[in-house]
Coordinates of C-alpha atoms and ligand atoms in Angstrom, one line a residue:
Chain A
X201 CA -26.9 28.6 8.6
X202 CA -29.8 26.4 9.6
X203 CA -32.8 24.7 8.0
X204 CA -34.5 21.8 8.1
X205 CA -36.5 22.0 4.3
X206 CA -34.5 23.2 1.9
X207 CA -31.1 25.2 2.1
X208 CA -29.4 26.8 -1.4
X209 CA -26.3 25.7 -2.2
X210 CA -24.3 26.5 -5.4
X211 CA -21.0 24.4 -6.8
X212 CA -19.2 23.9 -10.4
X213 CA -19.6 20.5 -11.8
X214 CA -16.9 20.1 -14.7
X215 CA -16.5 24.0 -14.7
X216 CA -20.5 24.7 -14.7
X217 CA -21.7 26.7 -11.7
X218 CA -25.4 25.1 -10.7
X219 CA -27.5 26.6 -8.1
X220 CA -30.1 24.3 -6.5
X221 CA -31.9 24.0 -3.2
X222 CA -31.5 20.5 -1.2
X223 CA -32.7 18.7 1.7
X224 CA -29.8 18.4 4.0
X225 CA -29.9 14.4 4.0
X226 CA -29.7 14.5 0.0
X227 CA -25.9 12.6 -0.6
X228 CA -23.6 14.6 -3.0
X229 CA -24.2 11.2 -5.0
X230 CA -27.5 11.4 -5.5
X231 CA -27.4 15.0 -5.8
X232 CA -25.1 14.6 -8.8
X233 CA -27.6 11.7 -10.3
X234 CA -30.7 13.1 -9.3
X235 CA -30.5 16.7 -9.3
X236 CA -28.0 17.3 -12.1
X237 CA -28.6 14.5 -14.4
X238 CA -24.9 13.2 -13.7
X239 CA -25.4 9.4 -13.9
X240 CA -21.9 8.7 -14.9
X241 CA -21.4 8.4 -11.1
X242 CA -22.6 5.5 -9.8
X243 CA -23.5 4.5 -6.3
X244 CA -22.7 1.0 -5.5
X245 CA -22.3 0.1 -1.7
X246 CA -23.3 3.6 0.0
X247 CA -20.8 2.8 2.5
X248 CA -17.6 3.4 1.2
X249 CA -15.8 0.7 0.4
X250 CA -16.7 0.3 -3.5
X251 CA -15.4 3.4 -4.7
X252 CA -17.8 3.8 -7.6
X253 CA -19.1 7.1 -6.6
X254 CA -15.6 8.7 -6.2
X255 CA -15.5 11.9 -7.9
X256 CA -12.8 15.3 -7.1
X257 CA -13.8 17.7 -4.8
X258 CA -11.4 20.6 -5.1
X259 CA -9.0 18.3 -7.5
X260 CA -9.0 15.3 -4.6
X261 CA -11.2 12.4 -4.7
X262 CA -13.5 11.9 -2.3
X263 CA -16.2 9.2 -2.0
X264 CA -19.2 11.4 -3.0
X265 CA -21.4 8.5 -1.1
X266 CA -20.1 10.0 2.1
X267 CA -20.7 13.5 1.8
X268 CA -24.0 15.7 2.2
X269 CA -24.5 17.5 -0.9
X270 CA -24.8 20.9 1.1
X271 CA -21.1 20.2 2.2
X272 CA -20.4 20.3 -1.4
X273 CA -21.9 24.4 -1.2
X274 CA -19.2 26.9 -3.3
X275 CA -17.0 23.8 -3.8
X276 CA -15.4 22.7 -7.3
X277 CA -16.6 18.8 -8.5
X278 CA -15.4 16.6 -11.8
X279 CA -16.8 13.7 -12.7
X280 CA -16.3 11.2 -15.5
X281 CA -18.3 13.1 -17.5
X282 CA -15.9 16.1 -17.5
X283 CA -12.8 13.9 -18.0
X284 CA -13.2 13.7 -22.5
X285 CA -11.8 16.7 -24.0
X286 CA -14.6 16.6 -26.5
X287 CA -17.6 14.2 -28.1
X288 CA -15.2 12.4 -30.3
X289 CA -12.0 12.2 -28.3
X290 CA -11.5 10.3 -25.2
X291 CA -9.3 11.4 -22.5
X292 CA -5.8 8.9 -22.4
X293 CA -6.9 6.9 -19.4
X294 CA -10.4 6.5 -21.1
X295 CA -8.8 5.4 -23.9
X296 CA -6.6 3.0 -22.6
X297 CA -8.9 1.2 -20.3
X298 CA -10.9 0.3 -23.8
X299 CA -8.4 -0.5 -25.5
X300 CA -6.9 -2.9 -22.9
X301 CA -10.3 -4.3 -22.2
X302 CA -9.9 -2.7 -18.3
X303 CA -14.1 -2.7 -18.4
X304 CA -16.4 -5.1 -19.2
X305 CA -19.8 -4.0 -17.9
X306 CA -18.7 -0.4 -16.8
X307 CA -20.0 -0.4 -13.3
X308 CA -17.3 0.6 -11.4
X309 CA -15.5 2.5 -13.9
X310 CA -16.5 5.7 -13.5
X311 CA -15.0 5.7 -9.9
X312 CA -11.7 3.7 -10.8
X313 CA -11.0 6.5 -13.5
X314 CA -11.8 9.4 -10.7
X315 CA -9.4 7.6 -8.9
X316 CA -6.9 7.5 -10.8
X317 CA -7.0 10.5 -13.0
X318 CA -5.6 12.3 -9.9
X319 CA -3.3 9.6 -8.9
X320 CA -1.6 10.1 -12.7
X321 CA -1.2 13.7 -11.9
X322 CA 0.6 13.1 -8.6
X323 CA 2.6 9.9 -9.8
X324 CA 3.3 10.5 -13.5
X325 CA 5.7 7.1 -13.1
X326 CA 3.8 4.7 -11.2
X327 CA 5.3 0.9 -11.1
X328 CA 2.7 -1.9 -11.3
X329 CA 3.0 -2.2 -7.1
X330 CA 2.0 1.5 -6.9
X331 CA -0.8 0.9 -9.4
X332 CA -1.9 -1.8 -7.4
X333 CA -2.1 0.1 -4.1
X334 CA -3.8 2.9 -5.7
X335 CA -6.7 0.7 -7.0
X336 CA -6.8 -0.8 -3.7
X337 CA -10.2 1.1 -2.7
X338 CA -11.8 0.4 -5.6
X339 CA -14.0 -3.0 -6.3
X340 CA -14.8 -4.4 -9.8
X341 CA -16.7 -7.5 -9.7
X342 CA -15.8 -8.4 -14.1
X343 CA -12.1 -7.6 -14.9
X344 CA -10.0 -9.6 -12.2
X345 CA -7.9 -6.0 -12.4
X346 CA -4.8 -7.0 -14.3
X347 CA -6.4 -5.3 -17.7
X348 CA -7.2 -2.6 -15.4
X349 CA -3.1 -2.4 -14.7
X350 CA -2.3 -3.0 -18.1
X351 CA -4.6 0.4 -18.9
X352 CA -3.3 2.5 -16.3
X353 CA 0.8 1.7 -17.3
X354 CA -0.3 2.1 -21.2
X355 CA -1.9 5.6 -20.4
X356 CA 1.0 6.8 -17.9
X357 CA 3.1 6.3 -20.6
X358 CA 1.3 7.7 -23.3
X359 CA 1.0 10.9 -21.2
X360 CA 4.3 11.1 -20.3
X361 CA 4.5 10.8 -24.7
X362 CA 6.6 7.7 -24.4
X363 CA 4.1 5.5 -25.9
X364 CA 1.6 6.0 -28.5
Chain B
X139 CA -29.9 2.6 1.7
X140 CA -30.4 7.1 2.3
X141 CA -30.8 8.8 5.7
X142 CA -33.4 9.8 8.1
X143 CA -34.2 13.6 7.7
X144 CA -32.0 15.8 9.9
X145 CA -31.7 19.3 11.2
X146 CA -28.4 20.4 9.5
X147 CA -26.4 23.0 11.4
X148 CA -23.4 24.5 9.8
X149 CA -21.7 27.0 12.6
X150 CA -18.5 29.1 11.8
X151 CA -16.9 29.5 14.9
X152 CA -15.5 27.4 17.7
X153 CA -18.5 29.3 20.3
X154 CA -21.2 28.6 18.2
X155 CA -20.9 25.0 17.8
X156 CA -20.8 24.6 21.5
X157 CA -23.6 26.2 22.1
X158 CA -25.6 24.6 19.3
X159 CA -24.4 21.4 21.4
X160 CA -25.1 22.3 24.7
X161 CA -28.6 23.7 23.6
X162 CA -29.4 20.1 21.6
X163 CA -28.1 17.3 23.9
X164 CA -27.9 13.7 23.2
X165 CA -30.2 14.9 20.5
X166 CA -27.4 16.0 18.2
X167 CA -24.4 14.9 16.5
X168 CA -21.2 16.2 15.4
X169 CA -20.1 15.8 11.9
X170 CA -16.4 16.0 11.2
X171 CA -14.8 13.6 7.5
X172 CA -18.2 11.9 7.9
X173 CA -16.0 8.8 6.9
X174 CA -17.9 6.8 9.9
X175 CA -21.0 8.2 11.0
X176 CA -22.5 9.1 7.2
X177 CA -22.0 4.9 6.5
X178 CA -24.0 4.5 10.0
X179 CA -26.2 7.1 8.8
X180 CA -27.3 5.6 5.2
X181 CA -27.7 2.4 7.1
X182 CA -30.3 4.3 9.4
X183 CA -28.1 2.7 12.5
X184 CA -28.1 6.7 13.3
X185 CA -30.5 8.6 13.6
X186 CA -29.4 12.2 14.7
X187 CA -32.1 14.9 15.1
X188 CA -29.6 17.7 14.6
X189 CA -26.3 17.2 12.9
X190 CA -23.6 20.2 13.6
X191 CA -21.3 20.0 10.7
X192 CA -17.6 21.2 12.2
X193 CA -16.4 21.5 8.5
X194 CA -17.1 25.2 8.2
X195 CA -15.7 25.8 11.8
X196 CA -12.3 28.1 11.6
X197 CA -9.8 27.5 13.4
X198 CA -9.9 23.6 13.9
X199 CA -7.5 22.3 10.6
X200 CA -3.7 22.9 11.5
X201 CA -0.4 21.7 12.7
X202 CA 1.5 23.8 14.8
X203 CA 5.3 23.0 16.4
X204 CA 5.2 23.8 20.1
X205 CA 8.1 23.7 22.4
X206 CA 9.8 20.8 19.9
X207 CA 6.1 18.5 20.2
X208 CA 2.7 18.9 17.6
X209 CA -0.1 20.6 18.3
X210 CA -2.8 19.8 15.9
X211 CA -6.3 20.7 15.2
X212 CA -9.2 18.1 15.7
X213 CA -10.3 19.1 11.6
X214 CA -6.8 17.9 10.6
X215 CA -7.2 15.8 7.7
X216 CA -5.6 12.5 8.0
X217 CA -4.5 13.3 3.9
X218 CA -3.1 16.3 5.5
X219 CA -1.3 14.5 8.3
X220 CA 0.2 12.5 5.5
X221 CA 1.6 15.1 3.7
X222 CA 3.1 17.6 6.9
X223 CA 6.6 17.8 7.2
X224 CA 6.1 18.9 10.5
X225 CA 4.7 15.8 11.1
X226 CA 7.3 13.8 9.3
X227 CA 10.0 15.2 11.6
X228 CA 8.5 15.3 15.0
X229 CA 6.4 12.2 15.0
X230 CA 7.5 10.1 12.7
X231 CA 5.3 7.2 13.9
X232 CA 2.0 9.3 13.4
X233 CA 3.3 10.1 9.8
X234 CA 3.7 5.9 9.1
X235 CA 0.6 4.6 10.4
X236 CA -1.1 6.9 8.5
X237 CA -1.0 6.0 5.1
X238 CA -2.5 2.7 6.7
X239 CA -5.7 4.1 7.1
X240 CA -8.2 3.0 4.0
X241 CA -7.5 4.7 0.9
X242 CA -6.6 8.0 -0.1
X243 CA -10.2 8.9 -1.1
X244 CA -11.0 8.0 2.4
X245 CA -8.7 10.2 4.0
X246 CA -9.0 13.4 2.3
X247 CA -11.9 13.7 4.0
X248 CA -11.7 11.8 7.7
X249 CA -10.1 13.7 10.3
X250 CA -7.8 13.2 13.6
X251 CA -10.1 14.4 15.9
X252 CA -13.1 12.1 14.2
X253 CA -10.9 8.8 14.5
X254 CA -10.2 9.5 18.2
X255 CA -13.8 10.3 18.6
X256 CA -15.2 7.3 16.9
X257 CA -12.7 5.4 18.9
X258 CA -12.5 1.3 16.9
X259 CA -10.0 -0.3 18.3
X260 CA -9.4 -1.7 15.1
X261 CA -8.2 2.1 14.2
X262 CA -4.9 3.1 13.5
X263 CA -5.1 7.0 15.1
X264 CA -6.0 5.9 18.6
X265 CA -3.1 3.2 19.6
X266 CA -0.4 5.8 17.7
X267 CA -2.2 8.5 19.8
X268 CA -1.2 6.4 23.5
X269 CA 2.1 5.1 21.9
X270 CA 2.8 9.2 21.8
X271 CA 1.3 9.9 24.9
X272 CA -0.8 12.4 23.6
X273 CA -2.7 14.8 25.7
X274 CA -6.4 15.4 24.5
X275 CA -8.2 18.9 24.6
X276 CA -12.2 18.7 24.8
X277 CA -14.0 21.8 25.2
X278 CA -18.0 22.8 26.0
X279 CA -19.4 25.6 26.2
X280 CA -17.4 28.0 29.2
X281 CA -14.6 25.3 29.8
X282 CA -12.6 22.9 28.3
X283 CA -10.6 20.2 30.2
X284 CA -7.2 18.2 29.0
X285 CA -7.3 14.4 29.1
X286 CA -4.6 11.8 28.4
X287 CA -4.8 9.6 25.3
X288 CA -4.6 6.5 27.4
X289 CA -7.6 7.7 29.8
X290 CA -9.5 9.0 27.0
X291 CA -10.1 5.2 25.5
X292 CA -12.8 3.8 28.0
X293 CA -14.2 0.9 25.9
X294 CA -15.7 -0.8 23.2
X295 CA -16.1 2.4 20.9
X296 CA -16.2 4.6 23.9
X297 CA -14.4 7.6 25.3
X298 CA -14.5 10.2 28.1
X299 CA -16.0 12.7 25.6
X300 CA -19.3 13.9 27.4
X301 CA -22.5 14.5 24.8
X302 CA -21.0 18.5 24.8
X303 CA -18.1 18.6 24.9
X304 CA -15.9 18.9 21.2
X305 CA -12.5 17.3 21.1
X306 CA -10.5 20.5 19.8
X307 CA -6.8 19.5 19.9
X308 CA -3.8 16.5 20.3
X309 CA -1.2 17.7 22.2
X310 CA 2.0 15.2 21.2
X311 CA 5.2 15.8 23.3
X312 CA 8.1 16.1 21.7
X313 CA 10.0 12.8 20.5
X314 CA 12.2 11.4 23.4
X315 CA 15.6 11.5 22.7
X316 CA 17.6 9.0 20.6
X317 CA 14.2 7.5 19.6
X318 CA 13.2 5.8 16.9
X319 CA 9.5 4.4 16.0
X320 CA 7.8 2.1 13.8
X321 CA 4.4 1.1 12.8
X322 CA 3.0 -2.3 11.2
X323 CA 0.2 -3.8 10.5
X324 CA -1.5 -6.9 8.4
X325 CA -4.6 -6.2 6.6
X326 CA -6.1 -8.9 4.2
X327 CA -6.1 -6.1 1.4
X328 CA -4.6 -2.8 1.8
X329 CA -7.0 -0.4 3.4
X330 CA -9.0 -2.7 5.1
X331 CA -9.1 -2.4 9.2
X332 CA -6.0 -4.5 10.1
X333 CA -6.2 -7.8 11.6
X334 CA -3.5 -6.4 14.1
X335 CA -1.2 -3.8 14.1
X336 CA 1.7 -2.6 16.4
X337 CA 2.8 0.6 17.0
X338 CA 6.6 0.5 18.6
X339 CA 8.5 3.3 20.0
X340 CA 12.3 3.0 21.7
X341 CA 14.8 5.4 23.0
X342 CA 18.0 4.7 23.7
X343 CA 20.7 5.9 26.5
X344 CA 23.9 7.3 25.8
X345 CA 25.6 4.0 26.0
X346 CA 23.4 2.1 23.5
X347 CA 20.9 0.4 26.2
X348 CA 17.1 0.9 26.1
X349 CA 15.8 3.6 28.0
X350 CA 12.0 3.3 27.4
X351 CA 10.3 0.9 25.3
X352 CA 6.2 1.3 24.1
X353 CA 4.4 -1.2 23.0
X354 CA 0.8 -0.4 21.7
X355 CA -2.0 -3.0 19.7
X356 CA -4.7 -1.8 17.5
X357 CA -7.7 -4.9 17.0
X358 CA -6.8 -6.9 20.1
X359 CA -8.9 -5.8 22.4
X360 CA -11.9 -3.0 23.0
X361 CA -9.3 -0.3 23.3
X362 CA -5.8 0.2 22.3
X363 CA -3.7 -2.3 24.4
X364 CA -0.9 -1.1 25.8
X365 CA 1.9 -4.7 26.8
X366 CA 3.9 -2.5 29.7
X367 CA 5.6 -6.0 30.5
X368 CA 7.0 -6.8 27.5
X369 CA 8.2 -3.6 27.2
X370 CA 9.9 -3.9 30.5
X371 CA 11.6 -7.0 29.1
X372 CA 13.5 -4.4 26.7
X373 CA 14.6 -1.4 29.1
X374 CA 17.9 -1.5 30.8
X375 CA 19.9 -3.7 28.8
X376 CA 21.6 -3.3 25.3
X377 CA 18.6 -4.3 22.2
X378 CA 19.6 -7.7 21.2
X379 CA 17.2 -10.6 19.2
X380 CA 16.8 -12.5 22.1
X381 CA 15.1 -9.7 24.2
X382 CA 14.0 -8.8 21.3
X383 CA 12.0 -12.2 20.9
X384 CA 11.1 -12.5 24.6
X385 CA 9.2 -8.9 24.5
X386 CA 7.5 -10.0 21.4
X387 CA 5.8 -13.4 23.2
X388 CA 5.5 -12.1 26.3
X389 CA 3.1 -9.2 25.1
X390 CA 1.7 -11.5 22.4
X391 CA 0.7 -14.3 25.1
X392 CA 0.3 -12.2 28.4
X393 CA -1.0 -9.0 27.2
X394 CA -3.5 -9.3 24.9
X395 CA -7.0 -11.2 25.1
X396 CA -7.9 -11.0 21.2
X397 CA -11.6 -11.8 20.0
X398 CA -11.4 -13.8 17.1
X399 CA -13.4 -13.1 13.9
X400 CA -14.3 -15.1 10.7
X401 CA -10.6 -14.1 9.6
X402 CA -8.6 -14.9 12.1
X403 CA -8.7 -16.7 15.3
X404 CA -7.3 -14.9 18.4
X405 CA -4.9 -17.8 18.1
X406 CA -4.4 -16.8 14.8
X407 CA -4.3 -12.9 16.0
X408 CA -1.9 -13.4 18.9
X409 CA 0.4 -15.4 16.0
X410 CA 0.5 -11.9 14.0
X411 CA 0.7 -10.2 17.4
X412 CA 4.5 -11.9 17.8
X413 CA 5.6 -11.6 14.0
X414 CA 4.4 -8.0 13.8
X415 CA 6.0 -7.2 16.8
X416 CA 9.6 -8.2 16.5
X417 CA 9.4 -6.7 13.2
X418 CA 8.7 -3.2 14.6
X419 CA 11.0 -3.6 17.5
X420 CA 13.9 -4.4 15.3
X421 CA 12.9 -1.6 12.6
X422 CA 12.1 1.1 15.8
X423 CA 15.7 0.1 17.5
X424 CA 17.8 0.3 13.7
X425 CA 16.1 3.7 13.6
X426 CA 17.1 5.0 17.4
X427 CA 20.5 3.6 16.3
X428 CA 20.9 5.6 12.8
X429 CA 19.8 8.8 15.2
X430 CA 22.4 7.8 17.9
X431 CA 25.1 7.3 15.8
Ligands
FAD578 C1 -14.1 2.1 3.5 C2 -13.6 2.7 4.7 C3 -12.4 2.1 5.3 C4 -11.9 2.6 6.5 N1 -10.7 2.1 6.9 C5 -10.2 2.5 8.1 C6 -9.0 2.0 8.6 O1 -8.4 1.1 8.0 N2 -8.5 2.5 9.7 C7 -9.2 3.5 10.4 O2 -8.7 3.9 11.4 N3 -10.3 4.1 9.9 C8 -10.8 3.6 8.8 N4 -12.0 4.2 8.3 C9 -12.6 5.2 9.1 C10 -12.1 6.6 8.8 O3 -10.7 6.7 9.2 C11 -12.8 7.7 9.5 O4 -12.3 8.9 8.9 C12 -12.7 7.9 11.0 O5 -13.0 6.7 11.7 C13 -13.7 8.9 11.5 O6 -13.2 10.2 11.2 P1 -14.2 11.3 10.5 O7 -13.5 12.5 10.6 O8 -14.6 10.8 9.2 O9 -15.4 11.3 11.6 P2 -17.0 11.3 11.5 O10 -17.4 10.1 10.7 O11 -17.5 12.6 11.0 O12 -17.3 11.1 13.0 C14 -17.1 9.9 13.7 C15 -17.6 10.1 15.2 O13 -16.9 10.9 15.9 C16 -17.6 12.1 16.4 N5 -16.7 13.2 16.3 C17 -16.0 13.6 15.1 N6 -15.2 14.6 15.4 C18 -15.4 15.0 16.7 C19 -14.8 15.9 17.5 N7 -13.9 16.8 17.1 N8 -15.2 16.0 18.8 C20 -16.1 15.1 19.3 N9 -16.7 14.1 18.6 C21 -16.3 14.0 17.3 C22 -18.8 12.1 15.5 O14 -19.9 12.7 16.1 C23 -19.1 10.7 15.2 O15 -19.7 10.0 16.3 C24 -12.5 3.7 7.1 C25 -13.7 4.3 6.6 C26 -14.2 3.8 5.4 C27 -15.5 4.4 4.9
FES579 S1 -21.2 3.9 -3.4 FE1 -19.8 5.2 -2.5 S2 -18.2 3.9 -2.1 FE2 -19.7 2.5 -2.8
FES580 S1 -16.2 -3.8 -15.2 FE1 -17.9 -4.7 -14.1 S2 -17.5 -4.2 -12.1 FE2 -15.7 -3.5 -13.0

C-alpha cells in the first residue's frame, strides 16, 4: 500500500488487461501516451479545463489529466482508440464529425468524442441547447463548434436509425 | 507541466488514514476527486511529500436519510449528489446548485467533502452548505469534533480543519417546513466559477407570511456571505415584490464587499448580486407556496 519507486498496477484499456509498474506522480494521461502507446489522448492544458484528455473510467468520463495513473489500478478505461468497431468502419459519432466537418486539425477531438459518446448513451434525444451544454467543458480552438452540433444531432439520429 | 515526486499512500480504512496523517504532519496531503489539488500539483504550486489518497478508504461515499435530514459521506461524488433521490427530496437546494459545478467530467470525480475542504469562495458546495446549516464532522486520530458550516469557513481558502484532522461527514437538518429553495448563478460560460451566485431558502407560516428567510453569496467575498439583514427585510410579513426588491438591494449594497476581477467590477458584481437575487427569492417563495398549498 505504500511506495515511493515503483508500485504495480493493472487496468483494461478498450477490453485489454495491461500490467505495468508506475511512479506514483505518472498522470493516467501520460500513462496512457507513454506507457501504452495510446496517443489518441491528448493532453492539452493539464489543468482541466480543455477536456482533450477525457477518456471513461468505469463507462464515465473523467479528465484523465487529473488522475494518478495508480488510481486507475483494477479499473476499466476507453479511449478513442477503442470507440471504431473495426479498421475500416468508424463508429457513428466518428463518422458524423467527418462528415460534417466537426474537426479541422483534430486536437481536441479525441476528448470531445469521449465526451460525448457517453453523453449519447444517457441522452439518446438531445436538443441543440443540451448539446451545447454538454460540450461546454470542452475547448476547440478551429471549428467555432456549430459543425461540431451539426455532427452530434446527425449521429444521435442515425443511432436512434432515424437518419442514414 | 507534471508533478514533484511524492510518497503515495493508499489506506483502506477510516484508522489507517489518520494515522498515516498524524504520523506525517504538514508534510502530507489528502487526496480526495483530485479536481483541485492535482491542477496545483502539475503546476508544482504543491508540493506534498506524502499524498494519502482517500479514494480506496471504505466507508466514506454514501447518502444516508436520518431523522428526515442527509447524512452524507465526505467521498460523495458531486455526479452522485446529482443523481440521489434522497437528495432531490430532502435538499432540494443541494441537488440545484449542483449541476452548476464545472462539467460532468469534472464531477464524477470531485467530491463534497474535497469542495468544503478546498473552501473557494467562488464554489458552489460551501455557500449551499451554510444556506442548509449544515453541521461538519472532522475526525483525527482518537477523536473527532462536530463544527458548523458557517464556523467552518475562516477565510480566503481557509477552514477550521487542523493539518490531522479528515472531514468525514455533512450533517443537513431536515428541510424547514413549508420551504422552498432556489439556487442561481451567472457564469460567463457554463461551468466556469460563477461571477456570483445566490443560494435562497424561505419557509413560510401557516398564514402565508415568511417565517425564515436565508440569504447566502458564493464569489463576493473570501467566504460564503451570508446578508442576515436583507433577510430580515422578508420575515414577518406576507412575500410581496416590493420586499421582495428591498431584500435584494439591501444585501446587494449593505452586505457584500465584492473584489472586482478583469470580468466584472464589484460594481458590476453587486449589479448581478440584486438581479440574481430577486430571481431566487421569487422562484424559492413560488416553490414554499406550491408546498403550502
Ligand atoms: C476545470 C474545472 C472547473 C471547476 N469548476 C468549479 C466550479 O464551477 N465550482 C466549484 O465549486 N468547483 C469547481 N471546480 C473544483 C471541483 O469542484 C473540485 O472537485 C473541488 O474543488 C475539490 O474537490 P475534490 O474532491 O476534487 O478535492 P481535491 O482536489 O482532492 O482536494 C482539495 C483540497 O481539499 C483537501 N481535502 C479533500 N478532501 C478532504 C477531506 N475529506 N478532509 C480534509 N481535507 C480534504 C485536499 O487535501 C486538498 O487540499 C472545478 C475544477 C476544474 C478542474
Ligand atoms: S489536458 Fe486534461 S483537461 Fe486539458
Ligand atoms: S479541431 Fe482544432 S482544436 Fe478542435
Amino acid at each position: 500500500m505504500m511506495a515511493q519507486g515503483g508500485i504495480p498496477i493493472q487496468v483494461t484499456v478498450n477490453g485489454k488487461s495491461h500490467a505495468r509498474t508506475v511512479e506514483p506522480r505518472l498522470l493516467l494521461s501520460d500513462f496512457l501516451r507513454h506507457d501504452l502507446g495510446l496517443t489518441g489522448t491528448h493532453v492539452g492544458c493539464e489543468h482541466g479545463v480543455c477536456g482533450a484528455c477525457t477518456i471513461l473510467v468505469d463507462g464515465e468520463p473523467v479528465r484523465s489529466c487529473l488522475m494518478f495513473a495508480v488510481q486507475a489500478d483494477g479499473r476499466e478505461l476507453s479511449t478513442v482508440e477503442g470507440l471504431a468497431p473495426g479498421p475500416e468502419q468508424l463508429h457513428p459519432l466518428q463518422q458524423a464529425f467527418w462528415e460534417c466537418h466537426g474537426l479541422q486539425c483534430g486536437f481536441c477531438t479525441p476528448g470531445f468524442l469521449m465526451t460525448l459518446v457517453p453523453f449519447l448513451e444517457q441522452n439518446p434525444h438531445p436538443t441543440e441547447d443540451e448539446i451545447r451544454h454538454a460540450l461546454s467543458g470542452n475547448l476547440c480552438r478551429c471549428t467555432g463548434y456549430q459543425h461540431i452540433v451539426d455532427a452530434v444531432l446527425l449521429a444521435a439520429a442515425r443511432m436512434r436509425g432515424e437518419a442514414r | 507541466m507534471k508533478p514533484a515526486p511524492f510518497e503515495y499512500l493508499a489506506p483502506e480504512t477510516l484508522d489507517s488514514a489518520l494515522e498515516a496523517l498524524a504520523r506525517h504532519g504538514g508534510e502530507a496531503k489528502l487526496l480526495a476527486g483530485g479536481q483541485s489539488l492535482i491542477p496545483v500539483m502539475n503546476f508544482r504550486l504543491a508540493q506534498p511529500a506524502v499524498l494519502i489518497d482517500l479514494n480506496r478508504v471504505q466507508g466514506l461515499d454514501y447518502v444516508r436519510e436520518d431523522g428526515g435530514g442527509l447524512r452524507i459521506g465526505a467521498m460523495t461524488r458531486q455526479r452522485t449528489l446529482e443523481r440521489d433521490p434522497l437528495v432531490a427530496a430532502l435538499a432540494p437546494l443541494l441537488a440545484e446548485a449542483v449541476p452548476c459545478i464545472a462539467h460532468p467530467q469534472i464531477r464524477n470525480r470531485g467530491t463534497l467533502g474535497g469542495s468544503l475542504a478546498h473552501a473557494d469562495a467562488r464554489a458552489e458546495l460551501p455557500a449551499v452548505a451554510v444556506a442548509l446549516r449544515a453541521r461538519l464532522c472532522l475526525r483525527r486520530s482518537g477523536g473527532e469534533r462536530w463544527v458548523e458550516a458557517r464556523d467552518f469557513f475562516s477565510g480566503l481558502m481557509s477552514t477550521l480543519l487542523e493539518p490531522e484532522e479528515i472531514l468525514v461527514e455533512v450533517a443537513l437538518p431536515p428541510p424547514m417546513p413549508r420551504s422552498g429553495w432556489a439556487f442561481v448563478e451567472e457564469a460567463r460560460r457554463h461551468g466556469d466559477y460563477a461571477q456570483v451566485g445566490v443560494a435562497a431558502g424561505v419557509s413560510l407560516d401557516e398564514a402565508g407570511r415568511c417565517r425564515e428567510a436565508r440569504l447566502l453569496y458564493l464569489s463576493v467575498g473570501d467566504r460564503p456571505v451570508e446578508a442576515r439583514e436583507a433577510a430580515r427585510l422578508l420575515e414577518g410579513s406576507v412575500p410581496s415584490a416590493e420586499a421582495i426588491a428591498a431584500a435584494a438591494e439591501k444585501a446587494s449594497r449593505d452586505e457584500m464587499d465584492p473584489t472586482g476581477d478583469i470580468h466584472a467590477s464589484p460594481a458590476f458584481k453587486r449589479h448581478l448580486a440584486r438581479v440574481l437575487t430577486g430571481r431566487a427569492l421569487r422562484r424559492a417563495f413560488a416553490r414554499a407556496q406550491g408546498e403550502a398549498a
